[in-house]
Short mmCIF file of C-alpha atoms (C1' of nucleotides) in Angstrom, two decimals:
data_model
loop_
_atom_site.label_atom_id
_atom_site.label_comp_id
_atom_site.label_asym_id
_atom_site.label_seq_id
_atom_site.Cartn_x
_atom_site.Cartn_y
_atom_site.Cartn_z
CA MET P 1 -9.62 -7.03 17.15
CA GLY P 2 -7.51 -9.74 15.92
CA PRO P 3 -3.97 -11.16 16.27
CA GLN P 4 -3.10 -8.70 12.90
CA PRO P 5 -0.92 -5.49 13.99
CA ASN P 6 -3.69 -3.19 13.26
CA ILE P 7 -2.34 -1.51 10.01
CA ALA P 8 -5.91 -0.93 9.22
CA THR P 9 -6.22 1.79 12.65
CA SER P 10 -3.44 3.31 11.29
CA ALA P 11 -4.77 4.03 8.08
CA PHE P 12 -7.96 4.56 9.09
CA LEU P 13 -6.44 7.86 11.12
CA ILE P 14 -4.34 9.17 8.14
CA GLY P 15 -7.52 8.09 5.63
CA ASP P 16 -9.55 11.36 6.79
CA PRO P 17 -8.93 14.12 4.74
CA ALA P 18 -8.90 17.03 7.45
CA ARG P 19 -6.03 14.46 9.42
CA ALA P 20 -4.48 13.86 6.30
CA ALA P 21 -3.67 17.65 5.56
CA MET P 22 -2.47 18.10 8.92
CA LEU P 23 -0.57 15.13 8.95
CA VAL P 24 1.38 16.51 5.75
CA ALA P 25 1.63 19.74 7.15
CA LEU P 26 4.02 18.03 9.83
CA LEU P 27 6.30 16.42 7.08
CA ASP P 28 8.64 18.35 7.11
CA GLY P 29 9.57 17.78 11.21
CA ARG P 30 7.98 20.79 12.49
CA ALA P 31 5.73 21.31 15.44
CA MET P 32 2.97 23.34 14.57
CA PRO P 33 0.36 24.42 17.29
CA ALA P 34 -3.64 23.30 17.35
CA GLY P 35 -4.50 26.65 15.85
CA GLU P 36 -2.46 26.73 12.36
CA LEU P 37 -3.00 22.72 12.12
CA ALA P 38 -6.90 23.40 12.24
CA GLN P 39 -6.22 26.15 9.83
CA ALA P 40 -3.90 23.72 7.32
CA ALA P 41 -7.00 21.47 7.24
CA GLY P 42 -9.44 23.84 6.81
CA VAL P 43 -11.83 23.00 10.15
CA THR P 44 -12.62 24.70 13.23
CA ALA P 45 -10.50 24.44 15.93
CA GLN P 46 -13.03 21.93 17.96
CA THR P 47 -12.86 19.54 14.83
CA ALA P 48 -9.36 19.83 14.29
CA SER P 49 -8.72 19.23 18.32
CA SER P 50 -10.57 16.38 18.27
CA HIS P 51 -8.78 14.94 15.24
CA LEU P 52 -5.71 15.58 17.26
CA ALA P 53 -6.73 13.55 20.11
CA LYS P 54 -7.52 10.67 18.33
CA LEU P 55 -3.61 10.96 16.15
CA LEU P 56 -2.05 11.08 19.14
CA ALA P 57 -3.85 8.45 20.48
CA GLY P 58 -2.47 6.30 17.81
CA GLY P 59 1.20 7.42 18.21
CA LEU P 60 0.88 9.44 14.64
CA VAL P 61 1.66 13.07 16.14
CA LYS P 62 3.53 13.75 19.70
CA VAL P 63 2.53 16.70 21.39
CA GLU P 64 4.27 19.00 23.76
CA ALA P 65 2.88 21.73 26.04
CA GLU P 66 4.49 25.06 25.68
CA GLY P 67 2.58 28.06 27.37
CA ARG P 68 -1.15 28.55 26.37
CA HIS P 69 0.11 26.24 23.24
CA ARG P 70 0.27 23.13 22.54
CA TYR P 71 2.54 21.91 19.68
CA TYR P 72 2.16 18.89 17.58
CA ARG P 73 4.77 16.84 15.45
CA LEU P 74 5.09 13.70 14.07
CA GLY P 75 5.36 10.65 16.05
CA GLY P 76 8.29 9.61 14.38
CA ALA P 77 10.50 9.08 11.72
CA ASN P 78 8.75 5.85 10.71
CA VAL P 79 5.05 8.27 10.37
CA ALA P 80 7.19 10.19 7.84
CA MET P 81 8.01 7.49 5.65
CA ALA P 82 4.52 6.03 5.88
CA LEU P 83 2.68 8.90 5.16
CA GLU P 84 5.61 9.21 1.70
CA HIS P 85 5.18 5.86 0.80
CA LEU P 86 1.34 6.70 0.69
CA ALA P 87 1.73 9.50 -1.29
CA SER P 88 3.88 7.83 -3.69
CA ILE P 89 0.99 5.62 -4.26
CA ALA P 90 -1.69 8.34 -4.37
CA PRO P 91 -3.37 8.69 -7.85
CA SER P 92 -1.89 12.22 -8.24
CA GLU P 93 -4.25 12.78 -11.19
CA PRO P 94 -4.98 15.46 -13.85
CA VAL P 95 -6.58 16.65 -11.55
CA ARG P 96 -3.43 18.22 -10.35
CA ARG P 97 -2.67 19.57 -13.58
CA LYS P 98 -3.27 23.13 -11.58
CA VAL P 99 -0.23 25.46 -11.31
CA LEU P 100 2.15 25.19 -8.54
CA THR P 101 2.58 28.20 -6.51
CA LEU P 102 6.07 29.55 -6.54
CA GLU P 103 7.03 28.02 -2.58
CA ALA P 104 5.22 24.28 -4.14
CA ARG P 105 7.51 24.66 -7.13
CA GLN P 106 10.60 25.63 -4.90
CA LEU P 107 9.62 22.80 -2.58
CA ARG P 108 10.13 20.23 -5.53
CA PHE P 109 12.95 21.63 -6.57
CA ALA P 110 14.90 21.52 -3.37
CA ARG P 111 13.76 21.06 0.19
CA CYS P 112 14.75 19.62 3.55
CA CYS P 113 13.25 16.27 4.44
CA TYR P 114 13.61 16.03 8.16
CA ASP P 115 17.55 17.55 8.41
CA HIS P 116 18.77 16.37 5.14
CA LEU P 117 18.39 17.44 1.62
CA ALA P 118 15.35 16.13 -0.63
CA GLY P 119 13.59 17.10 -3.93
CA ARG P 120 15.29 17.20 -7.24
CA LEU P 121 18.14 18.02 -6.09
CA GLY P 122 18.65 15.91 -3.11
CA VAL P 123 18.08 12.93 -5.89
CA ALA P 124 20.10 14.40 -7.98
CA VAL P 125 23.43 14.41 -6.21
CA THR P 126 22.49 10.92 -4.70
CA CYS P 127 22.58 9.96 -7.96
CA VAL P 128 25.41 11.33 -8.72
CA LEU P 129 27.25 9.86 -5.77
CA GLN P 130 25.99 6.22 -6.97
CA GLU P 131 27.20 6.68 -10.31
CA ARG P 132 30.71 7.71 -9.30
CA GLY P 133 30.58 4.64 -6.86
CA PHE P 134 30.66 6.38 -3.97
CA LEU P 135 27.77 4.64 -2.34
CA GLU P 136 25.93 1.77 -3.01
CA PRO P 137 22.76 1.08 -2.34
CA THR P 138 22.23 -2.13 -0.05
CA ALA P 139 19.80 -4.72 1.28
CA ASN P 140 17.55 -3.07 4.01
CA LYS P 141 17.13 0.68 2.08
CA GLN P 142 20.59 1.12 3.45
CA PHE P 143 23.63 2.90 1.35
CA THR P 144 27.14 2.04 1.97
CA VAL P 145 30.19 4.03 1.92
CA THR P 146 32.47 2.72 -0.18
CA SER P 147 36.39 3.43 0.03
CA ALA P 148 36.33 5.56 -2.64
CA GLY P 149 33.29 7.32 -0.90
CA ALA P 150 35.06 7.59 2.11
CA ALA P 151 37.68 9.21 0.37
CA TRP P 152 35.51 11.71 -1.56
CA PHE P 153 33.74 12.76 1.49
CA GLY P 154 36.89 13.11 3.50
CA GLY P 155 38.02 15.44 0.61
CA LEU P 156 35.27 17.63 1.17
CA GLY P 157 35.78 17.42 4.89
CA LEU P 158 33.65 15.27 6.18
CA ASP P 159 35.47 12.13 8.14
CA ILE P 160 32.87 9.59 8.03
CA THR P 161 34.36 7.25 10.82
CA LYS P 162 33.70 10.17 13.09
CA ILE P 163 30.00 10.24 12.11
CA PRO P 164 28.08 7.75 14.43
CA ALA P 165 25.33 5.60 12.91
CA SER P 166 22.26 5.29 14.60
CA ARG P 167 20.17 2.53 14.90
CA ARG P 168 19.05 2.87 11.63
CA GLY P 169 22.56 2.98 10.34
CA LEU P 170 24.63 5.50 8.76
CA ALA P 171 23.25 6.34 5.23
CA ARG P 172 19.76 5.51 4.52
CA GLN P 173 17.62 5.49 1.03
CA CYS P 174 14.79 7.40 1.65
CA LEU P 175 11.93 7.87 -0.77
CA ASP P 176 11.54 11.00 -2.23
CA TRP P 177 7.94 11.88 -2.69
CA THR P 178 7.89 14.23 -5.52
CA GLU P 179 10.97 12.40 -7.67
CA ARG P 180 9.60 8.96 -6.32
CA ARG P 181 13.65 8.27 -6.16
CA HIS P 182 15.67 7.66 -3.31
CA HIS P 183 17.99 10.13 -1.58
CA VAL P 184 20.44 10.05 1.35
CA ALA P 185 19.06 10.03 4.65
CA GLY P 186 20.58 9.52 8.15
CA PRO P 187 23.50 10.64 9.87
CA LEU P 188 25.32 10.75 6.80
CA GLY P 189 22.61 12.83 5.26
CA VAL P 190 22.51 15.26 7.67
CA LYS P 191 26.19 15.94 8.27
CA PHE P 192 26.16 16.05 4.30
CA THR P 193 23.53 18.88 4.66
CA ASP P 194 24.78 20.58 7.09
CA LEU P 195 28.56 20.56 5.13
CA LEU P 196 26.79 22.40 2.17
CA CYS P 197 24.90 24.66 4.47
CA ALA P 198 28.25 25.61 6.26
CA LYS P 199 30.07 25.96 2.78
CA GLY P 200 27.70 28.48 1.51
CA TRP P 201 26.51 26.71 -1.43
CA ILE P 202 22.96 26.16 -0.19
CA ARG P 203 20.91 28.06 2.39
CA ARG P 204 17.80 26.99 4.27
CA ALA P 205 14.96 29.45 3.91
CA PRO P 206 14.00 30.99 7.76
CA SER P 207 10.53 28.80 8.29
CA SER P 208 9.71 26.56 6.08
CA ARG P 209 11.41 23.50 4.21
CA VAL P 210 12.57 25.50 0.69
CA VAL P 211 16.40 24.94 0.36
CA GLU P 212 17.75 27.52 -1.94
CA VAL P 213 21.08 27.11 -3.99
CA THR P 214 23.49 30.24 -3.96
CA HIS P 215 24.98 31.38 -6.66
CA GLU P 216 28.72 30.14 -5.41
CA GLY P 217 26.64 26.98 -4.55
CA TRP P 218 25.55 26.25 -8.45
CA LYS P 219 29.70 27.00 -9.50
CA LYS P 220 30.75 24.27 -6.90
CA PHE P 221 27.57 21.70 -7.76
CA GLU P 222 28.74 21.84 -11.40
CA GLN P 223 32.48 21.65 -10.98
CA GLU P 224 31.75 19.01 -8.22
CA PHE P 225 29.23 16.90 -9.18
CA GLY P 226 28.48 17.59 -13.21
CA LEU P 227 25.08 18.94 -12.64
CA TYR P 228 24.16 22.47 -14.15
CA GLU P 229 21.45 24.41 -13.20
CA CYS P 230 19.60 24.78 -16.32
CA ASP P 231 19.77 21.08 -16.65
CA LEU P 232 17.94 20.60 -13.79
CA LYS P 233 15.50 23.87 -13.54
CA ALA P 234 14.41 22.60 -17.03
CA GLU P 235 12.65 19.51 -15.90
CA SER P 236 11.17 21.04 -13.05
CA ARG P 237 9.90 24.16 -15.09
CA ILE P 238 10.76 27.13 -12.13
CA MET G 1 -9.82 20.50 -0.39
CA GLY G 2 -6.25 20.90 0.79
CA PRO G 3 -3.30 21.30 -1.47
CA GLN G 4 -1.93 17.81 -1.06
CA PRO G 5 -3.75 15.55 -3.03
CA ASN G 6 -5.17 12.12 -2.04
CA ILE G 7 -2.91 10.77 0.34
CA ALA G 8 -6.05 10.73 2.39
CA THR G 9 -7.78 8.54 -0.20
CA SER G 10 -5.34 5.69 -0.27
CA ALA G 11 -5.33 5.88 3.59
CA PHE G 12 -9.22 5.94 3.55
CA LEU G 13 -9.10 2.38 1.31
CA ILE G 14 -6.72 0.72 3.40
CA GLY G 15 -8.22 2.24 6.74
CA ASP G 16 -11.25 -0.25 6.59
CA PRO G 17 -10.18 -3.50 8.37
CA ALA G 18 -11.52 -5.99 6.13
CA ARG G 19 -9.69 -4.25 3.01
CA ALA G 20 -6.41 -3.89 4.97
CA ALA G 21 -6.90 -7.77 5.86
CA MET G 22 -7.33 -8.50 2.31
CA LEU G 23 -4.18 -6.10 1.11
CA VAL G 24 -1.99 -8.01 3.81
CA ALA G 25 -3.17 -11.30 2.59
CA LEU G 26 -1.46 -10.29 -0.82
CA LEU G 27 1.05 -8.72 0.78
CA ASP G 28 3.72 -11.71 0.08
CA GLY G 29 3.06 -10.65 -3.57
CA ARG G 30 0.68 -14.08 -4.20
CA ALA G 31 -2.73 -13.43 -6.06
CA MET G 32 -5.87 -14.88 -4.66
CA PRO G 33 -8.83 -14.95 -5.66
CA ALA G 34 -12.14 -12.96 -4.70
CA GLY G 35 -13.63 -15.92 -2.36
CA GLU G 36 -10.13 -16.85 -0.31
CA LEU G 37 -9.97 -12.90 0.07
CA ALA G 38 -13.49 -12.47 1.44
CA GLN G 39 -12.28 -15.22 3.30
CA ALA G 40 -9.57 -13.56 4.76
CA ALA G 41 -11.16 -10.75 5.74
CA GLY G 42 -14.49 -12.48 7.73
CA VAL G 43 -16.82 -10.86 5.18
CA THR G 44 -18.99 -12.63 2.91
CA ALA G 45 -18.21 -12.57 -0.74
CA GLN G 46 -20.81 -9.51 -1.99
CA THR G 47 -18.99 -7.26 0.76
CA ALA G 48 -15.14 -8.58 -0.54
CA SER G 49 -16.71 -7.72 -3.93
CA SER G 50 -17.23 -4.32 -2.98
CA HIS G 51 -14.10 -3.57 -1.50
CA LEU G 52 -12.38 -5.38 -4.18
CA ALA G 53 -13.64 -3.13 -6.56
CA LYS G 54 -13.20 0.45 -4.66
CA LEU G 55 -9.13 -1.25 -4.05
CA LEU G 56 -9.28 -1.78 -8.06
CA ALA G 57 -10.42 1.94 -8.25
CA GLY G 58 -7.83 3.45 -6.25
CA GLY G 59 -4.66 1.01 -7.93
CA LEU G 60 -4.18 -0.60 -4.76
CA VAL G 61 -5.01 -3.98 -6.49
CA LYS G 62 -5.11 -5.30 -9.79
CA VAL G 63 -6.83 -8.41 -11.03
CA GLU G 64 -6.66 -11.10 -13.73
CA ALA G 65 -9.48 -13.27 -14.68
CA GLU G 66 -8.68 -16.89 -14.79
CA GLY G 67 -11.54 -19.43 -15.51
CA ARG G 68 -14.32 -18.26 -13.19
CA HIS G 69 -12.02 -16.63 -10.54
CA ARG G 70 -11.02 -13.60 -10.84
CA TYR G 71 -7.23 -13.54 -9.12
CA TYR G 72 -6.33 -10.14 -7.36
CA ARG G 73 -2.82 -8.89 -6.39
CA LEU G 74 -1.09 -6.08 -5.48
CA GLY G 75 -1.05 -3.53 -7.68
CA GLY G 76 2.23 -2.93 -7.22
CA ALA G 77 5.87 -2.79 -4.84
CA ASN G 78 5.19 0.73 -4.04
CA VAL G 79 1.66 -0.61 -2.24
CA ALA G 80 3.72 -3.27 -0.66
CA MET G 81 6.16 -0.84 0.92
CA ALA G 82 3.36 1.80 2.00
CA LEU G 83 1.96 -1.69 3.70
CA GLU G 84 5.00 -2.29 5.44
CA HIS G 85 5.25 1.18 6.89
CA LEU G 86 2.20 1.40 7.81
CA ALA G 87 2.54 -1.84 9.52
CA SER G 88 5.34 -0.38 11.31
CA ILE G 89 3.89 2.67 12.67
CA ALA G 90 1.20 -0.03 14.71
CA PRO G 91 2.94 -0.81 17.78
CA SER G 92 2.38 -4.49 18.00
CA GLU G 93 4.96 -6.23 15.89
CA PRO G 94 6.63 -5.79 12.77
CA VAL G 95 5.57 -7.23 9.81
CA ARG G 96 4.13 -10.43 9.94
CA ARG G 97 5.46 -12.93 7.48
CA LYS G 98 2.59 -15.62 7.99
CA VAL G 99 5.19 -18.90 8.63
CA LEU G 100 4.18 -21.35 6.35
CA THR G 101 3.06 -25.09 7.52
CA LEU G 102 5.33 -27.97 6.22
CA GLU G 103 1.84 -28.48 3.53
CA ALA G 104 1.88 -24.71 2.43
CA ARG G 105 5.14 -25.39 1.78
CA GLN G 106 4.68 -28.33 -0.04
CA LEU G 107 1.87 -26.72 -2.25
CA ARG G 108 4.05 -23.88 -3.16
CA PHE G 109 6.95 -26.33 -4.23
CA ALA G 110 4.72 -28.79 -6.40
CA ARG G 111 0.86 -29.10 -6.76
CA CYS G 112 -1.70 -30.14 -8.47
CA CYS G 113 -4.15 -27.50 -10.08
CA TYR G 114 -7.35 -28.88 -11.40
CA ASP G 115 -5.48 -31.67 -13.20
CA HIS G 116 -1.99 -30.33 -14.24
CA LEU G 117 1.26 -29.71 -12.81
CA ALA G 118 1.54 -26.12 -10.80
CA GLY G 119 3.71 -24.50 -8.55
CA ARG G 120 7.69 -23.54 -8.40
CA LEU G 121 8.06 -27.43 -10.44
CA GLY G 122 5.20 -26.80 -13.01
CA VAL G 123 6.43 -23.25 -14.01
CA ALA G 124 10.21 -24.11 -13.77
CA VAL G 125 9.42 -27.06 -16.46
CA THR G 126 7.16 -24.74 -18.44
CA CYS G 127 10.21 -22.06 -18.83
CA VAL G 128 12.68 -24.59 -20.04
CA LEU G 129 9.96 -26.10 -22.36
CA GLN G 130 9.88 -22.38 -23.61
CA GLU G 131 13.46 -22.22 -23.93
CA ARG G 132 14.45 -24.68 -25.68
CA GLY G 133 11.89 -23.77 -28.38
CA PHE G 134 9.18 -26.69 -27.74
CA LEU G 135 6.08 -24.92 -26.51
CA GLU G 136 5.62 -20.77 -27.68
CA PRO G 137 3.25 -18.45 -25.82
CA THR G 138 0.87 -17.09 -28.03
CA ALA G 139 -2.49 -14.70 -28.28
CA ASN G 140 -5.48 -15.63 -26.11
CA LYS G 141 -3.68 -17.28 -23.06
CA GLN G 142 -2.24 -20.12 -25.50
CA PHE G 143 0.11 -22.22 -25.64
CA THR G 144 1.35 -23.60 -29.47
CA VAL G 145 3.68 -26.94 -29.80
CA THR G 146 6.24 -26.63 -32.27
CA SER G 147 7.15 -28.98 -34.14
CA ALA G 148 10.37 -29.56 -32.39
CA GLY G 149 8.32 -29.80 -29.42
CA ALA G 150 6.37 -32.40 -31.01
CA ALA G 151 8.97 -34.58 -31.81
CA TRP G 152 9.91 -33.88 -28.15
CA PHE G 153 6.82 -34.98 -26.39
CA GLY G 154 6.98 -38.02 -29.11
CA GLY G 155 10.05 -39.23 -28.05
CA LEU G 156 8.63 -39.21 -24.38
CA GLY G 157 5.75 -41.34 -25.37
CA LEU G 158 3.19 -38.50 -25.35
CA ASP G 159 1.60 -38.36 -28.90
CA ILE G 160 0.48 -34.99 -29.96
CA THR G 161 -1.78 -35.42 -32.39
CA LYS G 162 -3.85 -37.74 -30.38
CA ILE G 163 -4.55 -35.22 -28.07
CA PRO G 164 -7.99 -33.92 -28.68
CA ALA G 165 -8.00 -30.28 -28.10
CA SER G 166 -10.78 -28.86 -26.10
CA ARG G 167 -12.87 -25.66 -26.80
CA ARG G 168 -10.50 -23.80 -25.24
CA GLY G 169 -7.18 -25.02 -27.07
CA LEU G 170 -4.41 -27.58 -26.53
CA ALA G 171 -2.23 -25.93 -24.20
CA ARG G 172 -3.40 -23.22 -22.14
CA GLN G 173 -1.33 -20.45 -20.16
CA CYS G 174 -2.94 -20.87 -16.76
CA LEU G 175 -1.60 -18.04 -14.18
CA ASP G 176 0.35 -20.06 -10.93
CA TRP G 177 -1.00 -18.34 -8.26
CA THR G 178 2.05 -18.73 -5.98
CA GLU G 179 4.63 -18.04 -8.80
CA ARG G 180 3.11 -15.62 -10.26
CA ARG G 181 3.81 -17.00 -13.61
CA HIS G 182 2.47 -19.16 -16.10
CA HIS G 183 2.52 -22.77 -16.29
CA VAL G 184 0.78 -25.35 -18.74
CA ALA G 185 -2.58 -26.76 -18.52
CA GLY G 186 -5.02 -27.81 -20.60
CA PRO G 187 -5.32 -31.36 -22.37
CA LEU G 188 -1.48 -31.14 -23.08
CA GLY G 189 -0.64 -30.41 -19.62
CA VAL G 190 -3.17 -33.01 -18.23
CA LYS G 191 -1.69 -35.69 -20.56
CA PHE G 192 1.52 -34.36 -19.50
CA THR G 193 1.38 -34.55 -15.81
CA ASP G 194 -0.26 -37.92 -15.88
CA LEU G 195 2.78 -39.02 -18.06
CA LEU G 196 5.01 -38.14 -15.20
CA CYS G 197 2.81 -39.77 -12.56
CA ALA G 198 2.96 -42.87 -15.23
CA LYS G 199 6.37 -42.75 -15.59
CA GLY G 200 7.08 -42.43 -11.66
CA TRP G 201 8.92 -39.27 -11.39
CA ILE G 202 6.19 -37.62 -9.95
CA ARG G 203 3.49 -39.24 -7.28
CA ARG G 204 0.16 -37.41 -6.18
CA ALA G 205 -0.58 -37.48 -2.88
CA PRO G 206 -3.75 -39.12 -1.48
CA SER G 207 -5.97 -36.59 -0.68
CA SER G 208 -4.06 -33.00 -1.04
CA ARG G 209 -2.96 -31.48 -4.28
CA VAL G 210 0.32 -31.52 -3.14
CA VAL G 211 3.01 -33.36 -5.33
CA GLU G 212 6.45 -35.40 -4.76
CA VAL G 213 8.94 -35.54 -6.53
CA THR G 214 10.84 -39.50 -6.48
CA HIS G 215 14.14 -40.02 -6.06
CA GLU G 216 14.04 -41.61 -9.28
CA GLY G 217 12.04 -38.31 -10.48
CA TRP G 218 14.79 -35.75 -9.59
CA LYS G 219 17.40 -37.60 -11.72
CA LYS G 220 15.04 -37.23 -14.73
CA PHE G 221 14.16 -33.71 -14.21
CA GLU G 222 18.08 -33.34 -13.96
CA GLN G 223 18.64 -35.09 -17.19
CA GLU G 224 15.99 -34.10 -19.20
CA PHE G 225 15.23 -30.35 -18.14
CA GLY G 226 18.65 -29.43 -16.12
CA LEU G 227 16.44 -28.86 -13.18
CA TYR G 228 18.24 -29.47 -10.48
CA GLU G 229 16.62 -30.20 -7.02
CA CYS G 230 18.97 -27.85 -4.28
CA ASP G 231 18.66 -25.34 -7.20
CA LEU G 232 14.75 -25.15 -6.87
CA LYS G 233 13.83 -25.96 -3.48
CA ALA G 234 17.06 -23.39 -2.38
CA GLU G 235 14.58 -20.87 -3.69
CA SER G 236 11.51 -21.70 -1.90
CA ARG G 237 12.61 -20.83 0.99
CA ILE G 238 9.18 -18.51 2.07
"C1'" DG E 1 -8.70 39.60 39.97
"C1'" DC E 2 -10.12 40.70 34.99
"C1'" DC E 3 -9.87 39.51 30.24
"C1'" DA E 4 -7.66 37.57 26.13
"C1'" DT E 5 -6.00 33.85 24.07
"C1'" DC E 6 -5.51 29.14 23.19
"C1'" DC E 7 -7.02 24.56 23.23
"C1'" DT E 8 -10.15 20.49 24.82
"C1'" DT E 9 -15.25 18.89 26.49
"C1'" DC E 10 -19.79 18.03 25.86
"C1'" DG E 11 -23.72 17.27 23.21
"C1'" DA E 12 -26.39 16.72 19.39
"C1'" DT E 13 -27.16 16.30 14.28
"C1'" DC E 14 -26.39 14.01 10.12
"C1'" DG E 15 -24.10 12.28 5.72
"C1'" DA E 16 -21.33 8.49 3.97
"C1'" DG E 17 -20.22 4.15 3.86
"C1'" DG E 18 -19.73 -1.20 5.59
"C1'" DT E 19 -22.67 -5.01 5.78
"C1'" DC E 20 -25.57 -8.98 4.33
"C1'" DG E 21 -29.91 -11.17 1.90
"C1'" DA E 22 -31.41 -11.87 -3.19
"C1'" DA E 23 -30.67 -11.97 -7.21
"C1'" DA E 24 -28.12 -11.83 -11.96
"C1'" DC E 25 -24.15 -13.09 -14.44
"C1'" DA E 26 -20.05 -15.75 -15.81
"C1'" DT E 27 -17.76 -19.81 -16.48
"C1'" DT E 28 -16.89 -25.00 -15.56
"C1'" DT E 29 -18.49 -29.41 -14.98
"C1'" DC E 30 -21.90 -33.12 -16.26
"C1'" DG T 1 -29.12 -28.29 -21.44
"C1'" DA T 2 -29.14 -28.17 -16.35
"C1'" DA T 3 -26.37 -28.13 -12.23
"C1'" DA T 4 -23.08 -26.30 -9.85
"C1'" DT T 5 -19.52 -22.75 -8.25
"C1'" DG T 6 -17.81 -18.24 -8.10
"C1'" DT T 7 -18.07 -13.46 -8.40
"C1'" DT T 8 -20.63 -9.12 -9.04
"C1'" DT T 9 -24.85 -5.94 -8.27
"C1'" DC T 10 -28.96 -3.97 -6.53
"C1'" DG T 11 -31.31 -2.43 -2.16
"C1'" DA T 12 -32.11 -2.00 2.00
"C1'" DC T 13 -30.48 -1.07 6.94
"C1'" DC T 14 -27.93 0.77 10.61
"C1'" DT T 15 -23.60 1.51 13.05
"C1'" DC T 16 -20.30 5.05 13.24
"C1'" DG T 17 -17.61 8.94 13.08
"C1'" DA T 18 -17.29 13.73 11.59
"C1'" DT T 19 -18.37 18.31 12.16
"C1'" DC T 20 -20.37 22.46 14.72
"C1'" DG T 21 -22.23 25.26 18.92
"C1'" DA T 22 -21.47 26.10 23.41
"C1'" DA T 23 -19.27 25.71 27.54
"C1'" DG T 24 -15.23 24.56 30.36
"C1'" DG T 25 -10.15 25.07 31.51
"C1'" DA T 26 -5.41 26.62 31.51
"C1'" DT T 27 -2.34 30.04 30.53
"C1'" DG T 28 -0.28 34.40 29.96
"C1'" DG T 29 -1.21 39.91 30.20
"C1'" DC T 30 -2.56 43.55 32.95
#
DNA sequence: GCCATCCTTCGATCGAGGTCGAAACATTTC
DNA sequence: GAAATGTTTCGACCTCGATCGAAGGATGGC
């Protein structure tokens, strides 16, 4: 069309309910075959195929053939970010007053966003790290690790200097679409989440984005972060 | 319908080329009247009005009536962020901050809005007058001149009691579309601007709305208002 | 080779919504 | 009060795209 970047075309692609449902289903970064996406969107396989072809052409998804399946995944982190930001302006109206399923509540409480911790727990941890002066929000949606923070992470077994920063930095502010606040993404977020798993504080559910906190984990979260299970769960009505 | 709410509806609204063009035009935070948005989108006023009504219902824009214009602006920072992220998906280019021409920058800095002073300078002067207790914002988008204010204006050579109030009052709060804050309009605003011209502090460009501050004027603005040229121009780097 | 499964392409239908002309409405100016 | 300007509403047209049935490919199992 014109010289303007066609922001409209991307938005148009997301603007269809069926396509939006597929994209949301892919939000956690997993790849899904076309058939499952069709089911997730509530349309026939033909229709889903048509939609996926358009999303592919628009760069919103990538595809990988595997035998007779074709696995689709989001086109990139920027796509996921755009989707989460769109969700943040969605009217999320009283219509949603309906009771959330157990998994939905678990997702809101703690989940993986790509490979880092998100949800109420992820945001709470991020807040504590900022309150204690270990992380500082800086321009360009980044977090800076303070010297105190580097020491603290080191005590936990995470050598900050050994984490390679990606092109988008070491620690990014990622908007949490349920909490509408930021949590820590980027290489630091990933390594930190891996560490919590390795220590047995949290456990990732086998085939979903849900993250569970172990009994041992709650003791540690209380001890290290001052986060109490009852407080966090009280607000999320789990 | 899917479990996820209306991420699709927001995206659908942005997905129309005309609506996207309007939103992009508003990306810098300015408020614009419906007519200008229609022109920016390349559609007629009727069509633009229809689009704006939908954007308004979706919460993507807000509106403020000002005289016979209706100024639209983005619904919030989250809307701007979502738009920027959507633009980052489009392969063409990063967010395009339009490079403003010299006149556009001058207009933002100081201009006449009808017959009174507007732009960064107009807003700054209005702020100082309020801080010093000479003007007080009151209901119905009016300013009230305090007794201290009347004395101060008198000392400058402006007898408030001799200015006839129009049907809409003596001093009106006029929304500044570049600064998004109020400046002084109405008969007082006109007379005050005339006075600054007569004193040679400012000079109106012959065939545009641009207002220039004279060398003498900057000394006076510093002396009378505590406004420094470098401070005001430093922030207008847009 | 033959069938089952998974996915895409083709063709046709059909409804939603973008567009503009005309007119109503609102506000300012003369 | 009348004219001018900015904006919205109404009505009608008409294109675009979502949808699904049917058929065509591709892959794996037997």
